[in-house]
GROMACS .gro file of C-alpha atoms in nm:
model
  253
    1MET     CA    1   0.212   1.524  -0.339
    2GLU     CA    2   0.527   1.703  -0.233
    3PRO     CA    3   0.812   1.500  -0.080
    4GLY     CA    4   0.749   1.408   0.285
    5THR     CA    5   0.857   1.645   0.563
    6ILE     CA    6   0.822   1.625   0.941
    7ASP     CA    7   0.520   1.857   0.940
    8ASN     CA    8   0.318   1.757   0.631
    9LEU     CA    9   0.135   1.454   0.772
   10CYS     CA   10  -0.212   1.417   0.619
   11ILE     CA   11  -0.483   1.292   0.860
   12LEU     CA   12  -0.777   1.109   0.700
   13TYR     CA   13  -0.965   1.009   1.017
   14GLN     CA   14  -0.933   1.072   1.391
   15SER     CA   15  -1.122   0.950   1.697
   16PRO     CA   16  -1.026   0.895   2.063
   17ASP     CA   17  -0.906   0.542   1.971
   18PHE     CA   18  -0.766   0.564   1.617
   19ILE     CA   19  -0.591   0.787   1.366
   20VAL     CA   20  -0.578   0.700   0.996
   21VAL     CA   21  -0.304   0.881   0.805
   22ASN     CA   22  -0.227   0.912   0.436
   23LYS     CA   23   0.127   0.776   0.451
   24HIS     CA   24   0.372   0.944   0.218
   25TRP     CA   25   0.564   0.737  -0.037
   26ASP     CA   26   0.930   0.662   0.045
   27ILE     CA   27   0.884   0.701   0.420
   28ARG     CA   28   0.927   0.413   0.663
   29ILE     CA   29   0.668   0.354   0.931
   30ASP     CA   30   0.944   0.336   1.193
   31SER     CA   31   1.317   0.281   1.204
   32LYS     CA   32   1.584   0.169   1.446
   33MET     CA   33   1.849   0.342   1.233
   34TRP     CA   34   1.976   0.661   1.398
   35TYR     CA   35   2.019   0.840   1.065
   36GLU     CA   36   1.657   0.783   0.954
   37THR     CA   37   1.497   1.076   1.132
   38LEU     CA   38   1.198   1.118   0.900
   39THR     CA   39   0.956   0.829   0.962
   40LEU     CA   40   0.580   0.808   1.007
   41GLN     CA   41   0.651   0.757   1.378
   42SER     CA   42   0.849   1.085   1.397
   43GLN     CA   43   0.576   1.270   1.200
   44LEU     CA   44   0.313   1.143   1.446
   45LYS     CA   45   0.522   1.240   1.750
   46TYR     CA   46   0.573   1.588   1.602
   47ARG     CA   47   0.201   1.636   1.529
   48PHE     CA   48   0.055   1.459   1.834
   49PRO     CA   49   0.318   1.459   2.113
   50GLU     CA   50   0.040   1.423   2.373
   51LEU     CA   51  -0.090   1.100   2.210
   52ALA     CA   52   0.240   0.909   2.206
   53ASP     CA   53   0.224   0.606   2.435
   54PRO     CA   54   0.539   0.564   2.648
   55ASP     CA   55   0.455   0.194   2.698
   56THR     CA   56   0.532   0.116   2.332
   57TYR     CA   57   0.869   0.100   2.159
   58TYR     CA   58   0.763   0.336   1.879
   59GLY     CA   59   0.520   0.557   2.071
   60PHE     CA   60   0.232   0.450   1.846
   61ARG     CA   61   0.064   0.117   1.768
   62PHE     CA   62   0.052   0.058   1.391
   63CYS     CA   63  -0.241  -0.173   1.310
   64HIS     CA   64  -0.088  -0.297   0.982
   65GLN     CA   65   0.205  -0.231   0.750
   66LEU     CA   66   0.272  -0.048   0.425
   67ASP     CA   67   0.597  -0.085   0.232
   68PHE     CA   68   0.845   0.204   0.240
   69SER     CA   69   0.760   0.288  -0.124
   70THR     CA   70   0.380   0.257  -0.089
   71SER     CA   71   0.161   0.553   0.002
   72GLY     CA   72  -0.191   0.567   0.139
   73ALA     CA   73  -0.427   0.481   0.423
   74LEU     CA   74  -0.261   0.345   0.738
   75CYS     CA   75  -0.440   0.293   1.068
   76VAL     CA   76  -0.280   0.375   1.404
   77ALA     CA   77  -0.433   0.265   1.736
   78LEU     CA   78  -0.404   0.511   2.025
   79ASN     CA   79  -0.436   0.260   2.309
   80LYS     CA   80  -0.397  -0.109   2.385
   81ALA     CA   81  -0.770  -0.192   2.372
   82ALA     CA   82  -0.813  -0.025   2.033
   83ALA     CA   83  -0.506  -0.207   1.899
   84GLY     CA   84  -0.658  -0.536   2.022
   85SER     CA   85  -0.991  -0.476   1.847
   86ALA     CA   86  -0.817  -0.382   1.521
   87TYR     CA   87  -0.587  -0.684   1.547
   88LYS     CA   88  -0.892  -0.910   1.586
   89CYS     CA   89  -1.046  -0.761   1.268
   90PHE     CA   90  -0.730  -0.837   1.070
   91LYS     CA   91  -0.704  -1.187   1.221
   92ASP     CA   92  -1.070  -1.266   1.142
   93ARG     CA   93  -1.029  -1.122   0.788
   94LEU     CA   94  -1.298  -0.860   0.839
   95VAL     CA   95  -1.081  -0.580   0.700
   96THR     CA   96  -1.133  -0.459   0.342
   97LYS     CA   97  -0.833  -0.307   0.167
   98ALA     CA   98  -0.803  -0.186  -0.191
   99TYR     CA   99  -0.501  -0.034  -0.361
  100LEU     CA  100  -0.458   0.177  -0.671
  101ALA     CA  101  -0.163   0.112  -0.900
  102LEU     CA  102  -0.024   0.204  -1.237
  103VAL     CA  103   0.121  -0.109  -1.395
  104ARG     CA  104   0.337  -0.149  -1.707
  105GLY     CA  105   0.165  -0.249  -2.032
  106HIS     CA  106  -0.204  -0.280  -2.112
  107VAL     CA  107  -0.375  -0.551  -1.906
  108SER     CA  108  -0.603  -0.730  -2.153
  109GLN     CA  109  -0.858  -0.883  -1.912
  110SER     CA  110  -1.082  -0.628  -1.741
  111ARG     CA  111  -1.087  -0.840  -1.422
  112MET     CA  112  -0.866  -1.119  -1.301
  113THR     CA  113  -0.790  -1.326  -0.992
  114ILE     CA  114  -0.418  -1.387  -0.933
  115ARG     CA  115  -0.340  -1.698  -0.731
  116TYR     CA  116   0.039  -1.749  -0.733
  117ALA     CA  117   0.174  -1.886  -0.402
  118ILE     CA  118   0.442  -1.654  -0.263
  119GLY     CA  119   0.756  -1.746  -0.068
  120LYS     CA  120   1.085  -1.592   0.040
  121ASN     CA  121   1.363  -1.561  -0.217
  122THR     CA  122   1.678  -1.729  -0.083
  123THR     CA  123   1.892  -1.658  -0.393
  124GLU     CA  124   2.211  -1.470  -0.306
  125GLY     CA  125   2.164  -1.095  -0.344
  126MET     CA  126   1.784  -1.133  -0.357
  127THR     CA  127   1.702  -1.218   0.004
  128HIS     CA  128   1.513  -0.887   0.045
  129MET     CA  129   1.266  -1.009  -0.217
  130MET     CA  130   0.968  -1.243  -0.230
  131CYS     CA  131   0.903  -1.482  -0.520
  132ILE     CA  132   0.637  -1.705  -0.670
  133ASP     CA  133   0.620  -2.081  -0.622
  134GLY     CA  134   0.826  -2.269  -0.880
  135THR     CA  135   1.096  -2.005  -0.926
  136GLU     CA  136   1.453  -2.083  -0.823
  137GLY     CA  137   1.534  -2.030  -0.455
  138CYS     CA  138   1.169  -1.981  -0.354
  139GLU     CA  139   1.134  -2.104   0.003
  140ASN     CA  140   0.816  -2.184   0.199
  141PRO     CA  141   0.560  -2.055  -0.057
  142LYS     CA  142   0.213  -1.994   0.088
  143PRO     CA  143  -0.120  -1.968  -0.096
  144CYS     CA  144  -0.206  -1.612  -0.200
  145GLN     CA  145  -0.491  -1.441  -0.377
  146SER     CA  146  -0.524  -1.093  -0.526
  147GLU     CA  147  -0.811  -0.945  -0.728
  148LEU     CA  148  -0.731  -0.705  -1.011
  149ILE     CA  149  -0.982  -0.473  -1.178
  150VAL     CA  150  -0.880  -0.254  -1.471
  151LEU     CA  151  -0.987   0.109  -1.429
  152GLU     CA  152  -0.816   0.286  -1.720
  153HIS     CA  153  -0.577   0.223  -2.006
  154GLY     CA  154  -0.334   0.503  -2.074
  155SER     CA  155   0.031   0.599  -2.092
  156TYR     CA  156   0.302   0.714  -1.852
  157SER     CA  157   0.580   0.926  -2.005
  158GLY     CA  158   0.463   0.787  -2.339
  159ASP     CA  159   0.481   0.418  -2.239
  160PRO     CA  160   0.164   0.203  -2.221
  161VAL     CA  161   0.034   0.156  -1.867
  162THR     CA  162  -0.289   0.047  -1.699
  163LYS     CA  163  -0.449   0.196  -1.390
  164VAL     CA  164  -0.583  -0.087  -1.175
  165LEU     CA  165  -0.760  -0.147  -0.845
  166LEU     CA  166  -0.597  -0.431  -0.650
  167GLN     CA  167  -0.748  -0.616  -0.359
  168PRO     CA  168  -0.522  -0.845  -0.155
  169LEU     CA  169  -0.735  -1.128  -0.011
  170THR     CA  170  -0.431  -1.264   0.177
  171GLY     CA  171  -0.154  -1.069   0.345
  172ARG     CA  172   0.189  -1.176   0.227
  173THR     CA  173   0.487  -0.937   0.217
  174HIS     CA  174   0.503  -0.749  -0.119
  175GLN     CA  175   0.205  -0.957  -0.237
  176LEU     CA  176   0.056  -0.710  -0.485
  177ARG     CA  177   0.395  -0.614  -0.627
  178VAL     CA  178   0.495  -0.981  -0.675
  179HIS     CA  179   0.158  -1.075  -0.827
  180CYS     CA  180   0.164  -0.783  -1.075
  181SER     CA  181   0.519  -0.872  -1.176
  182ALA     CA  182   0.423  -1.241  -1.212
  183ILE     CA  183   0.148  -1.162  -1.467
  184GLY     CA  184   0.394  -0.952  -1.668
  185HIS     CA  185   0.264  -0.613  -1.555
  186PRO     CA  186   0.500  -0.486  -1.281
  187VAL     CA  187   0.402  -0.173  -1.088
  188VAL     CA  188   0.542   0.143  -1.250
  189GLY     CA  189   0.852   0.254  -1.060
  190ASP     CA  190   0.897  -0.080  -0.878
  191PHE     CA  191   1.275  -0.111  -0.904
  192THR     CA  192   1.285  -0.434  -0.700
  193TYR     CA  193   1.037  -0.641  -0.904
  194SER     CA  194   1.125  -0.505  -1.250
  195HIS     CA  195   1.468  -0.675  -1.247
  196LYS     CA  196   1.613  -0.336  -1.139
  197LYS     CA  197   1.509  -0.171  -1.466
  198ASP     CA  198   1.227   0.062  -1.363
  199SER     CA  199   1.402   0.353  -1.194
  200SER     CA  200   1.295   0.666  -1.383
  201PRO     CA  201   0.960   0.762  -1.215
  202TYR     CA  202   0.983   0.973  -0.899
  203ARG     CA  203   0.800   0.706  -0.695
  204MET     CA  204   0.657   0.356  -0.707
  205MET     CA  205   0.296   0.383  -0.826
  206LEU     CA  206   0.120   0.181  -0.555
  207HIS     CA  207  -0.125   0.350  -0.317
  208ALA     CA  208  -0.346   0.214  -0.037
  209TYR     CA  209  -0.669   0.383  -0.147
  210TYR     CA  210  -0.953   0.228   0.054
  211LEU     CA  211  -0.954   0.091   0.409
  212ARG     CA  212  -1.246  -0.044   0.609
  213ILE     CA  213  -1.201  -0.180   0.963
  214PRO     CA  214  -1.516  -0.271   1.162
  215ALA     CA  215  -1.342  -0.227   1.499
  216GLY     CA  216  -1.596  -0.311   1.768
  217LYS     CA  217  -1.820  -0.009   1.833
  218GLU     CA  218  -1.637   0.196   1.571
  219LEU     CA  219  -1.644   0.157   1.194
  220ILE     CA  220  -1.334   0.301   1.031
  221GLU     CA  221  -1.388   0.362   0.660
  222VAL     CA  222  -1.160   0.593   0.462
  223CYS     CA  223  -1.032   0.670   0.114
  224ALA     CA  224  -0.687   0.825   0.071
  225PRO     CA  225  -0.707   1.068  -0.225
  226ASP     CA  226  -0.610   0.915  -0.560
  227PRO     CA  227  -0.259   1.038  -0.653
  228PHE     CA  228  -0.271   0.886  -1.003
  229VAL     CA  229  -0.458   1.164  -1.178
  230THR     CA  230  -0.318   1.389  -1.450
  231ALA     CA  231  -0.367   1.700  -1.233
  232MET     CA  232  -0.119   1.551  -0.982
  233ASP     CA  233   0.119   1.389  -1.232
  234SER     CA  234   0.114   1.510  -1.592
  235ASN     CA  235   0.320   1.206  -1.706
  236TRP     CA  236   0.007   0.993  -1.659
  237VAL     CA  237  -0.238   1.031  -1.949
  238PRO     CA  238  -0.554   0.817  -1.940
  239HIS     CA  239  -0.692   0.712  -2.279
  240GLN     CA  240  -0.983   0.480  -2.205
  241VAL     CA  241  -1.201   0.418  -1.898
  242VAL     CA  242  -1.289   0.051  -1.837
  243HIS     CA  243  -1.435   0.066  -1.484
  244ARG     CA  244  -1.510   0.376  -1.277
  245LEU     CA  245  -1.329   0.394  -0.944
  246ASP     CA  246  -1.626   0.508  -0.732
  247GLU     CA  247  -1.855   0.238  -0.875
  248THR     CA  248  -1.587  -0.029  -0.823
  249ILE     CA  249  -1.544   0.072  -0.455
  250GLN     CA  250  -1.924   0.059  -0.407
  251GLU     CA  251  -1.915  -0.301  -0.536
  252LEU     CA  252  -1.647  -0.390  -0.278
  253LYS     CA  253  -1.867  -0.259   0.000
   0.00000   0.00000   0.00000
């Protein structure tokens, strides 16, 4: 994927009530900062000026969040009723989400459940971060669960990495990034949770791949194309397949 521009928004799904976009990495969903002119909100307004809702602060109702550095499937509701039905799906935990990631090192178990409770980091200089229960300055940790399935072992720029499918079964801020770091396999390019060491890749390798929202009369089900393939990034070289992506997604369904 090329760097994000105002006019290269990729649409994965569109109906009268919803749009699902493939959010670019390193783009905020919205921003109150005057100097941040390139956001998902500004891309949507550029592409669909007629669909912007003047009753909302941002012009569009985002059904969920993706971090600035994370790419992939993001659902936008085009009216209040649609936003309400999507919100109910998230609240009732009817939504299925799965992410692709490249993580540092070779993960030895082919499947694992990660259950570290996650809280806010109150340590000076780290208040933008989350942390796991039991670490210094970790405030108000809440139970969390993520499923990890190994897809491929390989290398990135010569260093050992593993391509994994991650499923967050709870919805804490930075949950997948914190959980991967906690098991000793931080996401490739995650500067924040690699103790500020991992800065060489062009992006953080976390991507919202699969999204399923059974919103009332409408079933939204999309995959955002896998960016972690050698054809897209020649630094990534897979060596061994452990689970196939399409079969693993079928299992989730």
